[in-house]
CSV table of C-alpha atoms in Angstrom, one decimal:
chain,number,residue,atom,x,y,z
J,3,MET,CA,95.2,69.0,107.8
J,4,ILE,CA,96.8,65.9,109.4
J,5,ILE,CA,95.1,62.9,110.9
J,6,ARG,CA,97.3,60.9,113.3
J,7,GLU,CA,97.2,58.7,116.4
J,8,LEU,CA,97.5,60.8,119.6
J,9,ASP,CA,100.4,59.1,121.3
J,10,GLY,CA,102.0,60.4,124.5
J,11,LEU,CA,98.7,61.2,126.1
J,12,ASN,CA,99.8,63.9,128.5
J,13,ASP,CA,97.4,66.2,130.4
J,14,SER,CA,97.5,68.9,127.7
J,15,VAL,CA,96.6,66.5,124.9
J,16,LEU,CA,93.8,64.9,126.9
J,17,GLU,CA,92.4,68.2,127.9
J,18,GLU,CA,92.4,69.5,124.3
J,19,TYR,CA,90.7,66.3,123.1
J,20,CYS,CA,88.0,66.6,125.8
J,21,LYS,CA,87.4,70.3,125.2
J,22,GLY,CA,86.8,69.8,121.5
J,23,ARG,CA,84.7,66.7,121.9
J,24,ASN,CA,82.5,68.3,124.6
J,25,ALA,CA,82.0,71.4,122.5
J,26,ALA,CA,80.8,69.2,119.7
J,27,ARG,CA,78.4,67.4,122.0
J,28,LYS,CA,77.1,70.7,123.4
J,29,ALA,CA,76.5,72.0,119.9
J,30,ALA,CA,74.3,68.9,119.2
J,31,SER,CA,72.3,69.3,122.4
J,32,SER,CA,69.1,68.5,120.6
J,33,VAL,CA,70.5,65.0,119.9
J,34,PHE,CA,72.5,64.5,123.1
J,35,PHE,CA,69.9,65.9,125.5
J,36,ASN,CA,71.4,64.5,128.6
J,37,GLU,CA,74.7,65.8,130.1
J,38,ASP,CA,77.5,63.9,128.6
J,39,VAL,CA,80.8,65.4,129.5
J,40,LEU,CA,84.1,63.7,129.0
J,41,THR,CA,86.9,64.5,131.4
J,42,PRO,CA,90.7,64.0,130.9
J,43,SER,CA,90.9,61.6,133.8
J,44,GLY,CA,88.0,59.5,132.4
J,45,LEU,CA,89.5,59.5,129.0
J,46,ALA,CA,92.9,58.4,130.3
J,47,SER,CA,91.3,55.6,132.3
J,48,ASN,CA,89.3,54.3,129.3
J,49,ALA,CA,92.4,54.5,127.1
J,50,GLY,CA,94.4,52.5,129.5
J,51,GLU,CA,91.9,49.8,130.5
J,52,GLU,CA,90.4,49.1,127.1
J,53,SER,CA,93.5,49.6,124.9
J,54,ARG,CA,91.5,52.5,123.4
J,55,VAL,CA,93.3,54.4,120.7
J,56,LEU,CA,92.7,58.1,120.1
J,57,ILE,CA,92.8,59.6,116.6
J,58,GLY,CA,93.0,63.3,116.1
J,59,LEU,CA,92.6,65.6,113.1
J,60,LEU,CA,94.9,68.6,113.4
J,61,ASN,CA,94.6,72.0,111.7
J,62,GLN,CA,97.8,74.0,111.9
J,63,GLY,CA,98.6,72.0,115.1
J,64,ALA,CA,95.2,72.5,116.8
J,65,LEU,CA,93.0,69.5,117.4
J,66,VAL,CA,89.7,70.1,115.7
J,67,ALA,CA,88.2,66.6,115.3
J,68,GLY,CA,88.7,63.1,116.4
J,69,TYR,CA,87.4,59.6,117.2
J,70,GLN,CA,88.4,56.6,119.3
J,71,TYR,CA,88.7,52.9,118.4
J,72,VAL,CA,89.3,49.5,120.0
J,73,LEU,CA,90.5,46.5,118.1
J,74,GLY,CA,89.1,43.0,118.8
J,75,ASP,CA,91.3,39.9,119.3
J,76,GLU,CA,92.2,37.4,116.7
J,77,LYS,CA,88.9,35.5,117.0
J,78,ARG,CA,86.9,38.7,116.8
J,79,LYS,CA,88.5,40.6,114.0
J,80,ARG,CA,86.5,43.7,114.6
J,81,MET,CA,87.3,47.4,115.0
J,82,MET,CA,84.9,49.3,117.2
J,83,VAL,CA,84.8,53.0,116.5
J,84,SER,CA,83.3,55.5,119.0
J,85,ASP,CA,82.9,59.2,119.9
J,86,VAL,CA,83.3,60.6,116.4
J,87,TRP,CA,83.3,64.4,116.7
J,88,VAL,CA,84.2,67.6,114.9
J,89,HIS,CA,84.5,71.0,116.7
J,90,PRO,CA,81.6,73.3,115.9
J,91,ASP,CA,83.9,75.9,114.3
J,92,PHE,CA,85.0,73.3,111.8
J,93,GLN,CA,81.8,71.5,111.0
J,94,HIS,CA,80.3,71.2,107.4
J,95,ARG,CA,83.8,71.1,105.9
J,96,GLY,CA,84.0,67.3,105.2
J,97,LEU,CA,86.1,66.6,108.3
J,98,ALA,CA,83.8,63.8,109.5
J,99,SER,CA,84.2,62.1,106.2
J,100,MET,CA,87.9,62.3,106.5
J,101,LEU,CA,87.8,60.7,109.9
J,102,MET,CA,85.6,57.8,108.6
J,103,GLU,CA,87.9,57.2,105.6
J,104,ASN,CA,90.8,57.1,108.0
J,105,ALA,CA,89.0,54.6,110.2
J,106,ILE,CA,88.2,52.3,107.2
J,107,ALA,CA,91.7,52.5,105.9
J,108,HIS,CA,93.1,51.8,109.4
J,109,GLY,CA,90.7,48.8,109.9
J,110,ARG,CA,91.9,47.3,106.6
J,111,SER,CA,95.6,47.8,107.6
J,112,GLU,CA,95.0,46.0,110.9
J,113,GLY,CA,93.3,43.0,109.2
J,114,ALA,CA,89.8,43.8,110.7
J,115,GLU,CA,86.9,42.0,109.0
J,116,LEU,CA,84.4,44.7,110.0
J,117,ILE,CA,84.1,48.1,111.6
J,118,ALA,CA,81.2,48.7,114.0
J,119,LEU,CA,79.9,51.8,115.8
J,120,ASP,CA,76.8,52.8,117.7
J,121,VAL,CA,74.6,55.8,116.9
J,122,LEU,CA,71.6,57.4,118.4
J,123,ALA,CA,68.4,56.8,116.4
J,124,ASN,CA,67.6,60.5,116.3
J,125,ASN,CA,71.1,61.6,115.1
J,126,ASP,CA,70.1,61.9,111.4
J,127,SER,CA,73.3,63.7,110.3
J,128,ALA,CA,75.6,61.0,111.8
J,129,ILE,CA,73.4,58.2,110.3
J,130,GLY,CA,73.7,59.8,106.9
J,131,LEU,CA,77.4,60.1,107.3
J,132,TYR,CA,77.9,56.5,108.2
J,133,LYS,CA,75.6,55.3,105.4
J,134,LYS,CA,77.6,57.3,102.9
J,135,HIS,CA,80.6,55.4,103.9
J,136,GLY,CA,79.0,52.0,103.6
J,137,PHE,CA,77.7,51.3,107.1
J,138,ARG,CA,74.4,49.5,107.5
J,139,ARG,CA,72.2,48.9,110.5
J,140,MET,CA,72.8,45.7,112.5
J,141,GLY,CA,70.8,46.0,115.8
J,142,ILE,CA,68.7,48.1,118.0
J,143,TYR,CA,69.5,49.0,121.5
J,144,ALA,CA,67.7,51.1,124.1
J,145,ASN,CA,69.9,50.8,127.1
J,146,VAL,CA,71.0,54.3,127.9
J,147,SER,CA,68.9,56.1,130.4
J,148,GLY,CA,67.6,59.5,129.4
J,149,MET,CA,68.7,59.1,125.7
J,150,SER,CA,67.1,58.2,122.5
J,151,PRO,CA,67.3,54.5,121.5
J,152,SER,CA,70.4,53.7,119.5
J,153,PHE,CA,71.5,51.1,117.1
J,154,ARG,CA,74.6,49.5,115.8
J,155,MET,CA,75.9,50.1,112.3
J,156,VAL,CA,78.5,47.9,110.6
J,157,ARG,CA,80.7,48.0,107.6
J,158,PHE,CA,82.1,44.7,106.4
J,159,LEU,CA,85.5,45.3,104.9
J,160,GLU,CA,85.4,41.9,103.2
J,161,PRO,CA,81.8,41.4,102.1
J,162,SER,CA,80.7,37.8,101.8
J,163,VAL,CA,77.6,35.6,101.9
J,164,ALA,CA,78.4,34.7,105.5
J,165,SER,CA,78.7,38.3,106.6
J,166,SER,CA,75.3,39.1,104.9
J,167,LEU,CA,73.6,36.3,106.7
J,168,HIS,CA,75.2,37.4,110.0
J,169,GLN,CA,73.9,40.9,109.4
J,170,CYS,CA,70.4,39.7,108.6
J,171,PHE,CA,70.3,37.4,111.7
J,172,SER,CA,71.7,40.1,114.1
J,173,TRP,CA,69.2,42.7,112.8
J,174,SER,CA,66.2,40.3,113.2
J,175,THR,CA,67.1,39.2,116.7
J,176,SER,CA,67.7,42.8,117.8
J,177,ARG,CA,64.4,43.9,116.4
J,178,LEU,CA,62.7,41.1,118.3
J,179,LYS,CA,64.5,42.1,121.5
J,180,HIS,CA,63.5,45.7,121.0
J,181,SER,CA,59.8,44.9,120.4
J,182,MET,CA,59.7,42.8,123.5
J,183,LEU,CA,61.2,45.5,125.7
J,184,TYR,CA,59.9,48.7,124.1
J,185,GLY,CA,56.5,49.5,122.7
J,186,ALA,CA,55.2,52.4,120.7
J,187,GLY,CA,57.3,55.6,121.1
J,188,CYS,CA,60.1,53.5,122.7
J,189,ARG,CA,58.1,53.3,125.9
J,190,PRO,CA,59.2,50.4,128.2
J,191,THR,CA,56.9,47.4,128.2
J,192,LEU,CA,55.8,45.6,131.3
J,193,LEU,CA,58.5,43.0,130.7
J,194,CYS,CA,61.2,45.7,130.5
J,195,ARG,CA,60.0,47.2,133.8
J,196,LEU,CA,59.9,43.8,135.5
J,197,LEU,CA,63.4,42.8,134.3
J,198,PHE,CA,65.2,46.1,134.7
J,199,GLY,CA,63.1,48.4,136.9
J,200,LYS,CA,62.2,52.0,135.9
J,201,GLY,CA,62.2,51.1,132.3
J,202,GLN,CA,66.0,50.8,131.9
J,203,SER,CA,67.7,47.9,130.1
J,204,GLN,CA,71.3,46.9,130.2
């Protein structure tokens, strides 16, 4: 199997990427219980506007897994990973770990100080995967309508006292924000409804 950047994003590459990613999301419908379909046009737009890079894992030329990332600027030496997926026919073979190892190695080669990603709080398998590769919780978010609350996980590529303090501070402030906006069972508080309406935050 080969992991490489998907350059030359023509219609066939975008369609194959979206097909595999959407199949993975559909197979995990108990986690992603709202409709979340990625289209080739939407993927192309995101890649162009955000300098988003697509990484694919190919098995005998067929795209079977992938993820996306965005690099921060010189002041924010951060690599933001998103949309990690493995086609249902190829799950439970260690491919997700291969993708994470690739992301970590790529982050180091680009001089990133940390890698960050967001994960739904009810996605136990993904959380376990990220913890296995050294990611730790940083903050809680509940800003996606119709979905479980999510939180950010971070892996510092160059651990230091400063990064540990930053992690502790970010986690504490995010917990405070979450407790003010969401009560037991992640139900919107009065403050949340007053600020955002219908219990949605942004």
